[in-house]
Coordinates of C-alpha atoms and ligand atoms in Angstrom, one line a residue:
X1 CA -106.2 -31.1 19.1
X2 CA -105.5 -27.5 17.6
X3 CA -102.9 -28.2 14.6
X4 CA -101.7 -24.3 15.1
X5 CA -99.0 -24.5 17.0
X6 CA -96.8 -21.8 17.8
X7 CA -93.3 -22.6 19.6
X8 CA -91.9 -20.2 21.6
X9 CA -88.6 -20.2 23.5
X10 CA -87.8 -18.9 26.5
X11 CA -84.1 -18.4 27.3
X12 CA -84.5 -17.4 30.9
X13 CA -82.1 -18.8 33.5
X14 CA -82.4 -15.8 35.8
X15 CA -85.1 -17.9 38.3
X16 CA -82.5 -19.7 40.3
X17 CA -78.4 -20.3 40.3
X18 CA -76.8 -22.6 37.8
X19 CA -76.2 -21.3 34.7
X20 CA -77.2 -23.4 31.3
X21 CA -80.6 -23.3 31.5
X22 CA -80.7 -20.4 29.0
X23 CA -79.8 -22.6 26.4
X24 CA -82.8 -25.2 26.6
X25 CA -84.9 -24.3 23.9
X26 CA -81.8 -24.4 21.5
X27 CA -81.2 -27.5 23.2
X28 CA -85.0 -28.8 22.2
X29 CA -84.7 -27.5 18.9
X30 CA -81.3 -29.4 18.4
X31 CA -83.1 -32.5 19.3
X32 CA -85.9 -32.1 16.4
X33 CA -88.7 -30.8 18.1
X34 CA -89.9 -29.0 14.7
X35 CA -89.3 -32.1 12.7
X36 CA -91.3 -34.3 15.1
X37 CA -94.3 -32.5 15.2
X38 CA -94.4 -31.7 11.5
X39 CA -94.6 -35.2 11.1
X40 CA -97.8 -35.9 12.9
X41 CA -99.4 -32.7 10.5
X42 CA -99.4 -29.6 12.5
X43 CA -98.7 -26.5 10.9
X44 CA -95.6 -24.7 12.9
X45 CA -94.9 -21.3 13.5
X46 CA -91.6 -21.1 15.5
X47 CA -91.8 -17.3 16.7
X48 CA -88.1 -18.1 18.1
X49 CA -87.1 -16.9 21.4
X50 CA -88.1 -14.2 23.8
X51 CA -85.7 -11.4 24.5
X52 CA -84.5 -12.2 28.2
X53 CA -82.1 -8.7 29.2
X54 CA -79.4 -10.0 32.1
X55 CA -78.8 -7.6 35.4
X56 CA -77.1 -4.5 34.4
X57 CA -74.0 -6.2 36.6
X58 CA -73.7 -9.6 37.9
X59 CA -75.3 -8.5 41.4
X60 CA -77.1 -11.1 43.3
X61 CA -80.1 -8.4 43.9
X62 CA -82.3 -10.5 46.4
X63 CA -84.5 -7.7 47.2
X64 CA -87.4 -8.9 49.3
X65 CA -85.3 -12.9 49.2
X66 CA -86.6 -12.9 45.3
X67 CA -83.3 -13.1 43.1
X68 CA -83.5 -10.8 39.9
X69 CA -86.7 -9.7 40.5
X70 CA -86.9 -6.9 37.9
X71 CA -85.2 -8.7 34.6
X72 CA -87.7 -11.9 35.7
X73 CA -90.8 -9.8 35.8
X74 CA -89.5 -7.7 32.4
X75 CA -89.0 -11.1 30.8
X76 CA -91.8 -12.5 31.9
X77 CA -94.0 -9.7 30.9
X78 CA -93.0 -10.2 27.4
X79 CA -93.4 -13.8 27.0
X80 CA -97.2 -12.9 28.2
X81 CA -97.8 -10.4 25.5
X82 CA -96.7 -12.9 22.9
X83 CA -98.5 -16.2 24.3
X84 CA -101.1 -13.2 24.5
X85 CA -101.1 -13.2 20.3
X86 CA -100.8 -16.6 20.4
X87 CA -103.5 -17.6 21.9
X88 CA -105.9 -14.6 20.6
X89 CA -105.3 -15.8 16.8
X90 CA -106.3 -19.2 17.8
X91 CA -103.0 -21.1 17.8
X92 CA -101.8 -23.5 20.6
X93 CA -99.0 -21.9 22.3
X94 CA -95.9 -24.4 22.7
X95 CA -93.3 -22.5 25.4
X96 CA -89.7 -24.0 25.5
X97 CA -87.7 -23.3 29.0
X98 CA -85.6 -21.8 30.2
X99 CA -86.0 -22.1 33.8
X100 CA -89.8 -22.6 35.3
X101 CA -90.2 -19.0 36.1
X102 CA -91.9 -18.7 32.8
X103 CA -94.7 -20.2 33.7
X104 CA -95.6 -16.9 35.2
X105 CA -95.6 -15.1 31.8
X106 CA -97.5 -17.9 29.9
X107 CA -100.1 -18.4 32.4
X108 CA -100.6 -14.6 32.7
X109 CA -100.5 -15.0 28.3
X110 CA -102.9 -17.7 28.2
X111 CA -105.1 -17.3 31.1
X112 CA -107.5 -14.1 30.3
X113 CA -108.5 -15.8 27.4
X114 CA -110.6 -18.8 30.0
X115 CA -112.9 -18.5 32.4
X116 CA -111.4 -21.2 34.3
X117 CA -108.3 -22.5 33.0
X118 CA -106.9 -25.7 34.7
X119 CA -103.2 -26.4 35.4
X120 CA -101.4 -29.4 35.4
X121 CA -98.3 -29.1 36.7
X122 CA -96.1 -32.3 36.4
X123 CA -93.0 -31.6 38.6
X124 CA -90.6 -32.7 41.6
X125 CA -91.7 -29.8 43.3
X126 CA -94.6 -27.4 43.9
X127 CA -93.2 -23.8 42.8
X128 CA -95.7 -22.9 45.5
X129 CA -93.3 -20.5 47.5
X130 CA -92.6 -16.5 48.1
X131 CA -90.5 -14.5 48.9
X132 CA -91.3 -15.1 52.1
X133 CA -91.1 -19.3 52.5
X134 CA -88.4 -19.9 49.9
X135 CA -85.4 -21.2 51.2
X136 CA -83.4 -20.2 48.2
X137 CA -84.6 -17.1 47.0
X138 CA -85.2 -18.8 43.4
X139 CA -87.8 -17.2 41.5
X140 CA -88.5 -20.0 39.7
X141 CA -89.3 -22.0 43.1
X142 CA -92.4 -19.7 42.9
X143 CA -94.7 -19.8 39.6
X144 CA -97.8 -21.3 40.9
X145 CA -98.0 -19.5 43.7
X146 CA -97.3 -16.1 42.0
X147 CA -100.3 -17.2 39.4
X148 CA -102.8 -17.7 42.3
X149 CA -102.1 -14.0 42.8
X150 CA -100.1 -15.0 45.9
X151 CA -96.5 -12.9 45.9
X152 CA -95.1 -9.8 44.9
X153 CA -96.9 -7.3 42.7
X154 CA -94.7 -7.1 39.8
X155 CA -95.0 -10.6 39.2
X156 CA -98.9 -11.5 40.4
X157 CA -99.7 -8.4 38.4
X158 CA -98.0 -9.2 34.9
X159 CA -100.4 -8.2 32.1
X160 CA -102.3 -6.2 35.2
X161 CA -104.7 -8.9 36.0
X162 CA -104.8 -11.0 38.8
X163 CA -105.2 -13.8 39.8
X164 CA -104.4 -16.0 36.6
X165 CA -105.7 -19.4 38.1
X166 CA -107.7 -20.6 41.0
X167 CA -106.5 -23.3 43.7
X168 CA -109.5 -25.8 42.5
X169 CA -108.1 -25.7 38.6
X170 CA -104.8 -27.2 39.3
X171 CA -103.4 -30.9 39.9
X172 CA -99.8 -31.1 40.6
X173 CA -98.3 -34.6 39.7
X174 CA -94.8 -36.5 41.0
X175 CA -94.5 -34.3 43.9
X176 CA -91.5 -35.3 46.3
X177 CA -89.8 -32.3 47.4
X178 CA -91.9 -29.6 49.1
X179 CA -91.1 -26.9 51.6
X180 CA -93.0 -25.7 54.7
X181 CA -95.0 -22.9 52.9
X182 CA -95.9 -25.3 49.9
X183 CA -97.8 -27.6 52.4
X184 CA -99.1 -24.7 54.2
X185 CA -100.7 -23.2 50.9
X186 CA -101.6 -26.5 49.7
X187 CA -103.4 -27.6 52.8
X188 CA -105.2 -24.4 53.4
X189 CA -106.0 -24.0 49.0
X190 CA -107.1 -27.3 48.8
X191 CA -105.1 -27.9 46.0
X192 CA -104.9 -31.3 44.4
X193 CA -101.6 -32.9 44.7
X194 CA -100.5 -36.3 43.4
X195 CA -97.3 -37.0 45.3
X196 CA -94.8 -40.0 44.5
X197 CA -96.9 -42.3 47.1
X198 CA -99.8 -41.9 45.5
X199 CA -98.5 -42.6 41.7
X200 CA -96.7 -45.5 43.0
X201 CA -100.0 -46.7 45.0
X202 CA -102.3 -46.1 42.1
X203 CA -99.8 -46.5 38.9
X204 CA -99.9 -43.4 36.5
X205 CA -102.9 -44.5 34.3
X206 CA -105.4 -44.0 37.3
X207 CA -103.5 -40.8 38.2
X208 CA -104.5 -39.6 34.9
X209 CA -107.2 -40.9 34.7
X210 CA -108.3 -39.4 37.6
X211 CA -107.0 -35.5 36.8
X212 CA -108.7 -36.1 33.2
X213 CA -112.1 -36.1 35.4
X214 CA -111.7 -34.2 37.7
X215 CA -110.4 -31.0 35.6
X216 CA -113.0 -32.2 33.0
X217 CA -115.8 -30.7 35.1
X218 CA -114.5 -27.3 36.4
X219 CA -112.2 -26.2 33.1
X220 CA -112.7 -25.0 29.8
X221 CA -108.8 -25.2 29.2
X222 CA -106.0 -26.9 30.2
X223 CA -102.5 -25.8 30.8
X224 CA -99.9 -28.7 30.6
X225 CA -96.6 -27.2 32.6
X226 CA -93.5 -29.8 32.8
X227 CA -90.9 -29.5 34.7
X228 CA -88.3 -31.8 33.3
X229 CA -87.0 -32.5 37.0
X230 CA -91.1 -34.2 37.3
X231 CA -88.7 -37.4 35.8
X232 CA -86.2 -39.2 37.9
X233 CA -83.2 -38.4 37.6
X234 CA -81.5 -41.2 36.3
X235 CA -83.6 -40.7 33.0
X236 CA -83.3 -36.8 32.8
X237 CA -80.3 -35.9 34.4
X238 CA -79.9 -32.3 32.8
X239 CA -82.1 -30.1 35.2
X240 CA -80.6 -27.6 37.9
X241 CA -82.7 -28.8 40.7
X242 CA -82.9 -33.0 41.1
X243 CA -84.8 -35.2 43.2
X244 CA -84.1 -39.1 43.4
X245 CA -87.3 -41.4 43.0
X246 CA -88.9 -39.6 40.1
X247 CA -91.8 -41.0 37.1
X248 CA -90.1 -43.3 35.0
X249 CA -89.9 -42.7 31.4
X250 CA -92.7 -45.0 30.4
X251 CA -94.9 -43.7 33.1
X252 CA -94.3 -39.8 31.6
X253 CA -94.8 -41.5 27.7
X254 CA -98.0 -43.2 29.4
X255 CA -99.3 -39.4 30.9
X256 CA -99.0 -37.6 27.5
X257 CA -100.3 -40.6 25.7
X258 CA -103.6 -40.1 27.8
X259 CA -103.5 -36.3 27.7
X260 CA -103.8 -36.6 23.8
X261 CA -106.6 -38.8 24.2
X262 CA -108.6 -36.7 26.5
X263 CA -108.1 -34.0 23.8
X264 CA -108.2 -31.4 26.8
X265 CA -104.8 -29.8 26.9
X266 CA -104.9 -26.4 25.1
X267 CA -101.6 -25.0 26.3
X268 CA -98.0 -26.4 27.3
X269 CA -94.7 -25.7 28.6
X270 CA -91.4 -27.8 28.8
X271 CA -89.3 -26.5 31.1
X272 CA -85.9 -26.7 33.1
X273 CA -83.7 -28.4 30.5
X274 CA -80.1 -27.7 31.5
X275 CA -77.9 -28.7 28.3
X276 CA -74.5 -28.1 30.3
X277 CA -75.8 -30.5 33.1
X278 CA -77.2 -33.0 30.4
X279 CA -75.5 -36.6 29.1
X280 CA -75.5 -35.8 25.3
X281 CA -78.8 -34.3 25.3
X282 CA -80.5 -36.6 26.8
X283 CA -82.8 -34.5 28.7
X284 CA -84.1 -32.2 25.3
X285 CA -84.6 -35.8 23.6
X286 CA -86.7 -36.8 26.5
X287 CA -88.8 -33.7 26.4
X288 CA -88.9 -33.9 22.0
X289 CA -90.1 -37.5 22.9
X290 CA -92.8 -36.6 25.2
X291 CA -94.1 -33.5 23.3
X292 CA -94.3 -36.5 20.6
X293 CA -96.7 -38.3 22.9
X294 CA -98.6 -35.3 23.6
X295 CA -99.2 -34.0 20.2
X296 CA -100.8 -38.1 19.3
X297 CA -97.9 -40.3 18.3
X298 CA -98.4 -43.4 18.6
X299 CA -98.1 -47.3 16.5
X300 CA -101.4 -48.0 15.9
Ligands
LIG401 N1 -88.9 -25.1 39.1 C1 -88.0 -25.7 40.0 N2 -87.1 -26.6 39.6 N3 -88.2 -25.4 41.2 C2 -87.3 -25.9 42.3 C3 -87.7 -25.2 43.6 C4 -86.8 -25.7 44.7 C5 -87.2 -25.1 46.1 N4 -88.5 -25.5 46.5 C6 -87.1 -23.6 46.1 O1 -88.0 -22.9 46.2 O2 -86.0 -23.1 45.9
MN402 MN1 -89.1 -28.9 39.7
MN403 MN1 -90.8 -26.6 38.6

């Protein structure tokens, strides 16, 4: 694995409704995620936090059913440019959420620099909508769809590219909430998708297992997005949008474990931590803990 790493926080909250989410990557910080990774001999560069400007006045612009649209793109558009640098001076970029709208910008960041860049994306939901399908009018309900090219312009078009990923690159695992339009565009993309049934039909290590071989023959990257609400609830409580019957804790340690060993992920994002809807910080120690697993700890 790269021992560059470059951390990069993203204080965005501007993706959906409940305020909090701003303050994740303080939140991560707080809970040693420097400190952790020193230990296991990476070199650290925390570049600190992207500047995320707030609507002029607290309107609820949904323009087009997409909430904020204009500070999300600007934000967005920034984080790319850095992850940009990042990723062109040879360091693995490490982006700390904020809400998972971001995953736009780092995609878009990370993305020109592969040919075919895979995408796993560990998460409750599939962030496959528009402005069109969502029910909510949540941006950051939208990411993966918006980096298949599939949305509006000024967020398919950040860093004027498009689109960042393909449908065949990505596998979406500990699905268990998805809307109409997800399943439409997941049918129809053929995109690979690891619901709940199948992790609890399979256990995680085959789930892995398989993802590691599948994405092993189409990619020459690998993106690792988590969305802390992937977990159940019960064991990472401090995310905006929860759904019960989520991966255990051991079955999350057990993913990362595996990702380190295929040696495949180039990229990741933690995202979604919500400190004012946490239990003490339980949510930013969870995602410390797992960036631990990922980055190769381990007893032996
Ligand atoms: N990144 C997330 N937590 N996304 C939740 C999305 C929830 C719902 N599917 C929506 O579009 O509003
Ligand atoms: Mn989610
Ligand atoms: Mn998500």
């Amino acid at each position: 694995m790269n021992k560059q790493l470059s951390i990069i926080g993203v204080p965005m909250d501007l993706g959906q409704m409940r305020r909090g989410v701003d303050m994740g990557p303080s939140a991560i910080r707080y809970a040693g995620i420097v400190e952790r990774l020193e230990n296991l001999k990476y070199t650290i560069e925390d570049l600190g936090d992207i500047d995320i400007k707030r609507p002029a006045q607290k309107d609820d612009n949904k323009l087009d059913n997409l909430r904020n649209l204009n500070e999300v793109a600007e934000g967005n558009h920034r984080l790319a440019e850095t992850v940009d640098e990042v990723v062109g001076k040879g360091d693995f970029p490490l982006v700390l959420g904020g809400d998972h709208s971001i995953a736009m910008g780092s995609l878009a960041g990370i993305a020109k620099h592969y040919d075919n860049l895979g995408v796993i994306w560990y998460d409750a939901h599939g962030d496959l909508n528009t402005g069109d399908s969502s029910p909510s009018g949540n941006i950051h309900g939208m990411p993966l769809a918006v980096s298949l090219g599939i949305g509006h312009e000024k967020l398919t078009n950040i860093l004027d590219y498009q689109p960042k990923i393909k449908p065949e690159n990505i596998v979406i695992i500990g699905a268990r909430s998805l809307d109409e339009g997800e399943r439409i565009l997941i049918k129809e993309k053929g995109i690979k998708v690891y619901t709940m049934h199948e992790v609890d039909r399979m256990g995680m290590s085959e789930v892995v297992e398989e993802t590691i071989e599948y994405l092993k023959e189409r990619t020459d990257g690998v993106h690792l997005s988590l969305d802390l609400d992937g977990l159940d609830p019960e064991e990472a409580p401090g995310v905006g949008t929860p759904v019960m019957g989520g991966l255990s804790y051991r079955e999350s340690h057990l993913a990362m474990e595996m990702l380190f060993q295929s040696k495949m992920i180039t990229s990741a994002e933690f995202v979604e931590v919500n400190p004012i809807l946490d239990e003490k910080n339980k949510t930013a120690n969870m995602a410390v803990g797992l960036m631990g697993s990922l980055f190769g700890e381990s007893l032996k």
